[in-house]
Amino acid sequence: MIDQLANSAAIAALNRTLAREQWARDKLVPFAGRIARFDAVPFAVTLQVADDGTFTAADKGEPAVTIGVALSSLPLAMLDPPAAMKDVRLSGDAEFAQALAFVLQNLRLEPEEELSRFIGDAAAQRLVGFMRASASQWKQIAENMLDNTAHYVVTENPMVVGRNDLENFSQDVNRLRDAVARIEKRIDLLGRS
């Protein structure tokens, strides 16, 4: 049920955007009939390219390409598709995947315009501005948490060896190995004489 709603919403939003972008429809026309699956666990959206370069609900069949997206990047995908496309996993038909990625990265999504139909222009501008600021702040918070956790695990409660400590240890081992090799040669030379 949720996947059907996600499919319907994705198809409607993408087709409204594609209606304004002839170049994007032209880019997708050669792939008519092919199926693309977007996985953002626990959600999955499956789309089929129609003859006119828009999307329809997919018939039963195997996807030509599967695109894995982190669930955490979905809000960013709505506001900044090129940024969200940096962290995806692709599998399947490389040519279709490349064309689909190009179209999705270069579509000019206008969430303000879509929302204005329901809540008005001013409210849509404010809501989308708030969502963009919020997405940016959440990303910064996540990066800070990751940095702090890494610092704690490496420095304050050393459960993992830090990169500098590991490099120093490796250099110490190399120096010790070289010293042992020199001593072995001296012993061998002393044994011969």
PDB file of C-alpha atoms in Angstrom:
ATOM      1  CA  MET A   1       0.000   0.000   0.000  1.00  0.00           C
ATOM      2  CA  ILE A   2       2.786   2.454   0.965  1.00  0.00           C
ATOM      3  CA  ASP A   3       4.796   1.488  -2.112  1.00  0.00           C
ATOM      4  CA  GLN A   4       1.745   2.123  -4.329  1.00  0.00           C
ATOM      5  CA  LEU A   5       1.271   5.568  -2.794  1.00  0.00           C
ATOM      6  CA  ALA A   6       4.993   6.323  -3.172  1.00  0.00           C
ATOM      7  CA  ASN A   7       4.858   5.136  -6.810  1.00  0.00           C
ATOM      8  CA  SER A   8       1.823   7.280  -7.597  1.00  0.00           C
ATOM      9  CA  ALA A   9       3.299  10.358  -5.926  1.00  0.00           C
ATOM     10  CA  ALA A  10       6.679   9.917  -7.621  1.00  0.00           C
ATOM     11  CA  ILE A  11       5.101   9.404 -11.053  1.00  0.00           C
ATOM     12  CA  ALA A  12       2.859  12.446 -10.659  1.00  0.00           C
ATOM     13  CA  ALA A  13       5.666  14.723  -9.427  1.00  0.00           C
ATOM     14  CA  LEU A  14       8.165  13.569 -12.059  1.00  0.00           C
ATOM     15  CA  ASN A  15       5.666  13.816 -14.906  1.00  0.00           C
ATOM     16  CA  ARG A  16       4.674  17.362 -13.914  1.00  0.00           C
ATOM     17  CA  THR A  17       8.354  18.298 -13.968  1.00  0.00           C
ATOM     18  CA  LEU A  18       8.977  16.425 -17.241  1.00  0.00           C
ATOM     19  CA  ALA A  19       6.036  18.277 -18.815  1.00  0.00           C
ATOM     20  CA  ARG A  20       8.101  21.490 -18.541  1.00  0.00           C
ATOM     21  CA  GLU A  21      11.340  19.891 -19.802  1.00  0.00           C
ATOM     22  CA  GLN A  22      11.219  18.653 -23.408  1.00  0.00           C
ATOM     23  CA  TRP A  23      14.959  17.865 -23.435  1.00  0.00           C
ATOM     24  CA  ALA A  24      14.463  15.403 -20.529  1.00  0.00           C
ATOM     25  CA  ARG A  25      11.613  13.584 -22.279  1.00  0.00           C
ATOM     26  CA  ASP A  26      13.738  13.392 -25.451  1.00  0.00           C
ATOM     27  CA  LYS A  27      16.595  11.875 -23.436  1.00  0.00           C
ATOM     28  CA  LEU A  28      14.275   9.168 -22.012  1.00  0.00           C
ATOM     29  CA  VAL A  29      12.365   8.264 -25.239  1.00  0.00           C
ATOM     30  CA  PRO A  30      15.035   5.773 -26.453  1.00  0.00           C
ATOM     31  CA  PHE A  31      14.508   3.814 -23.231  1.00  0.00           C
ATOM     32  CA  ALA A  32      10.729   3.448 -23.591  1.00  0.00           C
ATOM     33  CA  GLY A  33       9.465   0.292 -21.919  1.00  0.00           C
ATOM     34  CA  ARG A  34      12.426  -0.071 -19.588  1.00  0.00           C
ATOM     35  CA  ILE A  35      11.844  -0.248 -15.851  1.00  0.00           C
ATOM     36  CA  ALA A  36      13.797   1.560 -13.150  1.00  0.00           C
ATOM     37  CA  ARG A  37      13.573   0.692  -9.477  1.00  0.00           C
ATOM     38  CA  PHE A  38      14.512   3.166  -6.748  1.00  0.00           C
ATOM     39  CA  ASP A  39      15.242   1.507  -3.394  1.00  0.00           C
ATOM     40  CA  ALA A  40      15.211   3.603  -0.249  1.00  0.00           C
ATOM     41  CA  VAL A  41      14.617   0.933   2.373  1.00  0.00           C
ATOM     42  CA  PRO A  42      11.846   0.427   3.512  1.00  0.00           C
ATOM     43  CA  PHE A  43      10.379   2.122   0.433  1.00  0.00           C
ATOM     44  CA  ALA A  44      10.693   1.148  -3.209  1.00  0.00           C
ATOM     45  CA  VAL A  45       9.466   3.033  -6.257  1.00  0.00           C
ATOM     46  CA  THR A  46       9.297   1.255  -9.604  1.00  0.00           C
ATOM     47  CA  LEU A  47       8.773   3.320 -12.756  1.00  0.00           C
ATOM     48  CA  GLN A  48       8.548   2.486 -16.422  1.00  0.00           C
ATOM     49  CA  VAL A  49       9.519   4.883 -19.198  1.00  0.00           C
ATOM     50  CA  ALA A  50       6.553   5.566 -21.487  1.00  0.00           C
ATOM     51  CA  ASP A  51       6.790   6.078 -25.257  1.00  0.00           C
ATOM     52  CA  ASP A  52       6.627   9.872 -24.824  1.00  0.00           C
ATOM     53  CA  GLY A  53       9.516  10.002 -22.303  1.00  0.00           C
ATOM     54  CA  THR A  54       7.338  10.338 -19.214  1.00  0.00           C
ATOM     55  CA  PHE A  55       6.892   7.735 -16.490  1.00  0.00           C
ATOM     56  CA  THR A  56       4.099   5.247 -15.871  1.00  0.00           C
ATOM     57  CA  ALA A  57       3.503   2.581 -13.263  1.00  0.00           C
ATOM     58  CA  ALA A  58       5.732  -0.367 -14.066  1.00  0.00           C
ATOM     59  CA  ASP A  59       4.301  -3.517 -15.553  1.00  0.00           C
ATOM     60  CA  LYS A  60       5.328  -6.760 -13.968  1.00  0.00           C
ATOM     61  CA  GLY A  61       8.889  -7.327 -15.015  1.00  0.00           C
ATOM     62  CA  GLU A  62      12.495  -7.088 -13.983  1.00  0.00           C
ATOM     63  CA  PRO A  63      13.968  -3.603 -13.654  1.00  0.00           C
ATOM     64  CA  ALA A  64      16.623  -2.724 -16.220  1.00  0.00           C
ATOM     65  CA  VAL A  65      18.309  -0.606 -13.568  1.00  0.00           C
ATOM     66  CA  THR A  66      18.137  -0.482  -9.779  1.00  0.00           C
ATOM     67  CA  ILE A  67      19.128   2.678  -7.937  1.00  0.00           C
ATOM     68  CA  GLY A  68      19.742   2.425  -4.209  1.00  0.00           C
ATOM     69  CA  VAL A  69      19.319   5.641  -2.245  1.00  0.00           C
ATOM     70  CA  ALA A  70      19.836   6.130   1.490  1.00  0.00           C
ATOM     71  CA  LEU A  71      16.550   6.948   3.201  1.00  0.00           C
ATOM     72  CA  SER A  72      18.272   9.846   4.945  1.00  0.00           C
ATOM     73  CA  SER A  73      18.986  11.539   1.590  1.00  0.00           C
ATOM     74  CA  LEU A  74      15.363  11.569   0.417  1.00  0.00           C
ATOM     75  CA  PRO A  75      14.562  15.006   1.879  1.00  0.00           C
ATOM     76  CA  LEU A  76      17.700  16.341   0.211  1.00  0.00           C
ATOM     77  CA  ALA A  77      16.682  14.664  -3.065  1.00  0.00           C
ATOM     78  CA  MET A  78      13.491  16.702  -3.127  1.00  0.00           C
ATOM     79  CA  LEU A  79      15.370  19.971  -2.640  1.00  0.00           C
ATOM     80  CA  ASP A  80      18.730  19.351  -4.306  1.00  0.00           C
ATOM     81  CA  PRO A  81      18.758  16.288  -6.632  1.00  0.00           C
ATOM     82  CA  PRO A  82      22.398  16.669  -7.763  1.00  0.00           C
ATOM     83  CA  ALA A  83      23.601  16.537  -4.153  1.00  0.00           C
ATOM     84  CA  ALA A  84      21.459  13.489  -3.396  1.00  0.00           C
ATOM     85  CA  MET A  85      22.681  11.648  -6.507  1.00  0.00           C
ATOM     86  CA  LYS A  86      26.250  11.683  -5.192  1.00  0.00           C
ATOM     87  CA  ASP A  87      25.455   8.950  -2.689  1.00  0.00           C
ATOM     88  CA  VAL A  88      23.641   6.277  -4.716  1.00  0.00           C
ATOM     89  CA  ARG A  89      24.285   2.678  -5.723  1.00  0.00           C
ATOM     90  CA  LEU A  90      23.538   1.736  -9.332  1.00  0.00           C
ATOM     91  CA  SER A  91      23.179  -1.703 -10.858  1.00  0.00           C
ATOM     92  CA  GLY A  92      21.914  -2.891 -14.215  1.00  0.00           C
ATOM     93  CA  ASP A  93      21.921  -1.340 -17.685  1.00  0.00           C
ATOM     94  CA  ALA A  94      24.688   1.272 -17.575  1.00  0.00           C
ATOM     95  CA  GLU A  95      23.428   3.302 -20.545  1.00  0.00           C
ATOM     96  CA  PHE A  96      19.895   3.551 -19.124  1.00  0.00           C
ATOM     97  CA  ALA A  97      21.259   4.335 -15.655  1.00  0.00           C
ATOM     98  CA  GLN A  98      23.457   7.098 -17.057  1.00  0.00           C
ATOM     99  CA  ALA A  99      20.578   8.683 -19.003  1.00  0.00           C
ATOM    100  CA  LEU A 100      18.248   8.438 -16.002  1.00  0.00           C
ATOM    101  CA  ALA A 101      20.854   9.900 -13.650  1.00  0.00           C
ATOM    102  CA  PHE A 102      21.516  12.771 -16.079  1.00  0.00           C
ATOM    103  CA  VAL A 103      17.815  13.588 -16.331  1.00  0.00           C
ATOM    104  CA  LEU A 104      17.231  13.404 -12.577  1.00  0.00           C
ATOM    105  CA  GLN A 105      20.294  15.515 -11.782  1.00  0.00           C
ATOM    106  CA  ASN A 106      19.409  18.223 -14.278  1.00  0.00           C
ATOM    107  CA  LEU A 107      15.661  18.490 -13.838  1.00  0.00           C
ATOM    108  CA  ARG A 108      14.662  21.807 -12.384  1.00  0.00           C
ATOM    109  CA  LEU A 109      12.451  20.726  -9.536  1.00  0.00           C
ATOM    110  CA  GLU A 110      10.339  23.553  -8.237  1.00  0.00           C
ATOM    111  CA  PRO A 111       8.826  22.375  -4.957  1.00  0.00           C
ATOM    112  CA  GLU A 112       7.540  25.885  -4.302  1.00  0.00           C
ATOM    113  CA  GLU A 113       5.408  25.729  -7.447  1.00  0.00           C
ATOM    114  CA  GLU A 114       4.069  22.281  -6.584  1.00  0.00           C
ATOM    115  CA  LEU A 115       3.175  23.306  -3.027  1.00  0.00           C
ATOM    116  CA  SER A 116       1.672  26.636  -4.041  1.00  0.00           C
ATOM    117  CA  ARG A 117      -1.209  24.772  -5.661  1.00  0.00           C
ATOM    118  CA  PHE A 118      -2.255  23.552  -2.232  1.00  0.00           C
ATOM    119  CA  ILE A 119      -1.164  26.196   0.279  1.00  0.00           C
ATOM    120  CA  GLY A 120      -0.522  29.373  -1.709  1.00  0.00           C
ATOM    121  CA  ASP A 121       2.618  31.117  -2.958  1.00  0.00           C
ATOM    122  CA  ALA A 122       3.807  32.796   0.235  1.00  0.00           C
ATOM    123  CA  ALA A 123       3.300  29.742   2.435  1.00  0.00           C
ATOM    124  CA  ALA A 124       5.002  27.499  -0.149  1.00  0.00           C
ATOM    125  CA  GLN A 125       8.044  29.808  -0.294  1.00  0.00           C
ATOM    126  CA  ARG A 126       8.341  29.820   3.494  1.00  0.00           C
ATOM    127  CA  LEU A 127       7.833  26.071   3.872  1.00  0.00           C
ATOM    128  CA  VAL A 128      10.402  25.167   1.215  1.00  0.00           C
ATOM    129  CA  GLY A 129      12.863  27.697   2.660  1.00  0.00           C
ATOM    130  CA  PHE A 130      12.377  26.144   6.084  1.00  0.00           C
ATOM    131  CA  MET A 131      12.863  22.623   4.655  1.00  0.00           C
ATOM    132  CA  ARG A 132      16.086  23.653   2.894  1.00  0.00           C
ATOM    133  CA  ALA A 133      17.472  25.239   6.058  1.00  0.00           C
ATOM    134  CA  SER A 134      16.373  22.264   8.119  1.00  0.00           C
ATOM    135  CA  ALA A 135      17.971  19.741   5.718  1.00  0.00           C
ATOM    136  CA  SER A 136      21.227  21.683   5.824  1.00  0.00           C
ATOM    137  CA  GLN A 137      21.189  21.818   9.627  1.00  0.00           C
ATOM    138  CA  TRP A 138      20.407  18.112   9.955  1.00  0.00           C
ATOM    139  CA  LYS A 139      23.281  17.289   7.625  1.00  0.00           C
ATOM    140  CA  GLN A 140      25.627  19.445   9.725  1.00  0.00           C
ATOM    141  CA  ILE A 141      24.370  17.814  12.931  1.00  0.00           C
ATOM    142  CA  ALA A 142      24.963  14.339  11.474  1.00  0.00           C
ATOM    143  CA  GLU A 143      28.500  15.274  10.382  1.00  0.00           C
ATOM    144  CA  ASN A 144      29.275  16.730  13.831  1.00  0.00           C
ATOM    145  CA  MET A 145      27.945  13.606  15.559  1.00  0.00           C
ATOM    146  CA  LEU A 146      30.073  11.402  13.314  1.00  0.00           C
ATOM    147  CA  ASP A 147      33.191  13.486  14.003  1.00  0.00           C
ATOM    148  CA  ASN A 148      32.540  13.483  17.756  1.00  0.00           C
ATOM    149  CA  THR A 149      31.920   9.747  17.825  1.00  0.00           C
ATOM    150  CA  ALA A 150      35.096   9.058  15.864  1.00  0.00           C
ATOM    151  CA  HIS A 151      37.075  11.328  18.204  1.00  0.00           C
ATOM    152  CA  TYR A 152      35.654   9.568  21.269  1.00  0.00           C
ATOM    153  CA  VAL A 153      36.268   6.055  19.908  1.00  0.00           C
ATOM    154  CA  VAL A 154      39.843   6.863  18.876  1.00  0.00           C
ATOM    155  CA  THR A 155      41.023   9.316  21.536  1.00  0.00           C
ATOM    156  CA  GLU A 156      38.988   9.388  24.727  1.00  0.00           C
ATOM    157  CA  ASN A 157      38.013   5.724  24.982  1.00  0.00           C
ATOM    158  CA  PRO A 158      40.454   4.063  22.600  1.00  0.00           C
ATOM    159  CA  MET A 159      38.494   1.164  21.162  1.00  0.00           C
ATOM    160  CA  VAL A 160      40.038   1.777  17.747  1.00  0.00           C
ATOM    161  CA  VAL A 161      43.573   2.799  16.866  1.00  0.00           C
ATOM    162  CA  GLY A 162      43.857   6.244  15.311  1.00  0.00           C
ATOM    163  CA  ARG A 163      45.413   6.758  11.882  1.00  0.00           C
ATOM    164  CA  ASN A 164      48.454   8.652  13.275  1.00  0.00           C
ATOM    165  CA  ASP A 165      49.071   6.027  15.953  1.00  0.00           C
ATOM    166  CA  LEU A 166      48.843   3.265  13.361  1.00  0.00           C
ATOM    167  CA  GLU A 167      51.287   5.045  11.039  1.00  0.00           C
ATOM    168  CA  ASN A 168      53.724   5.624  13.915  1.00  0.00           C
ATOM    169  CA  PHE A 169      53.474   1.972  14.931  1.00  0.00           C
ATOM    170  CA  SER A 170      54.083   0.884  11.341  1.00  0.00           C
ATOM    171  CA  GLN A 171      57.173   3.106  11.104  1.00  0.00           C
ATOM    172  CA  ASP A 172      58.471   1.721  14.421  1.00  0.00           C
ATOM    173  CA  VAL A 173      57.982  -1.858  13.182  1.00  0.00           C
ATOM    174  CA  ASN A 174      59.828  -1.035   9.939  1.00  0.00           C
ATOM    175  CA  ARG A 175      62.739   0.519  11.862  1.00  0.00           C
ATOM    176  CA  LEU A 176      62.902  -2.518  14.180  1.00  0.00           C
ATOM    177  CA  ARG A 177      62.819  -4.931  11.203  1.00  0.00           C
ATOM    178  CA  ASP A 178      65.670  -3.033   9.536  1.00  0.00           C
ATOM    179  CA  ALA A 179      67.700  -3.013  12.770  1.00  0.00           C
ATOM    180  CA  VAL A 180      67.192  -6.773  13.224  1.00  0.00           C
ATOM    181  CA  ALA A 181      68.284  -7.372   9.606  1.00  0.00           C
ATOM    182  CA  ARG A 182      71.452  -5.323  10.172  1.00  0.00           C
ATOM    183  CA  ILE A 183      72.257  -7.244  13.351  1.00  0.00           C
ATOM    184  CA  GLU A 184      71.697 -10.575  11.558  1.00  0.00           C
ATOM    185  CA  LYS A 185      74.171  -9.515   8.845  1.00  0.00           C
ATOM    186  CA  ARG A 186      76.764  -8.493  11.456  1.00  0.00           C
ATOM    187  CA  ILE A 187      76.369 -11.812  13.258  1.00  0.00           C
ATOM    188  CA  ASP A 188      76.674 -13.651   9.939  1.00  0.00           C
ATOM    189  CA  LEU A 189      79.852 -11.664   9.080  1.00  0.00           C
ATOM    190  CA  LEU A 190      81.318 -12.342  12.544  1.00  0.00           C
ATOM    191  CA  GLY A 191      80.520 -16.052  12.173  1.00  0.00           C
ATOM    192  CA  ARG A 192      82.408 -16.222   8.854  1.00  0.00           C
ATOM    193  CA  SER A 193      85.542 -14.474  10.152  1.00  0.00           C
TER     194      SER A 193
END
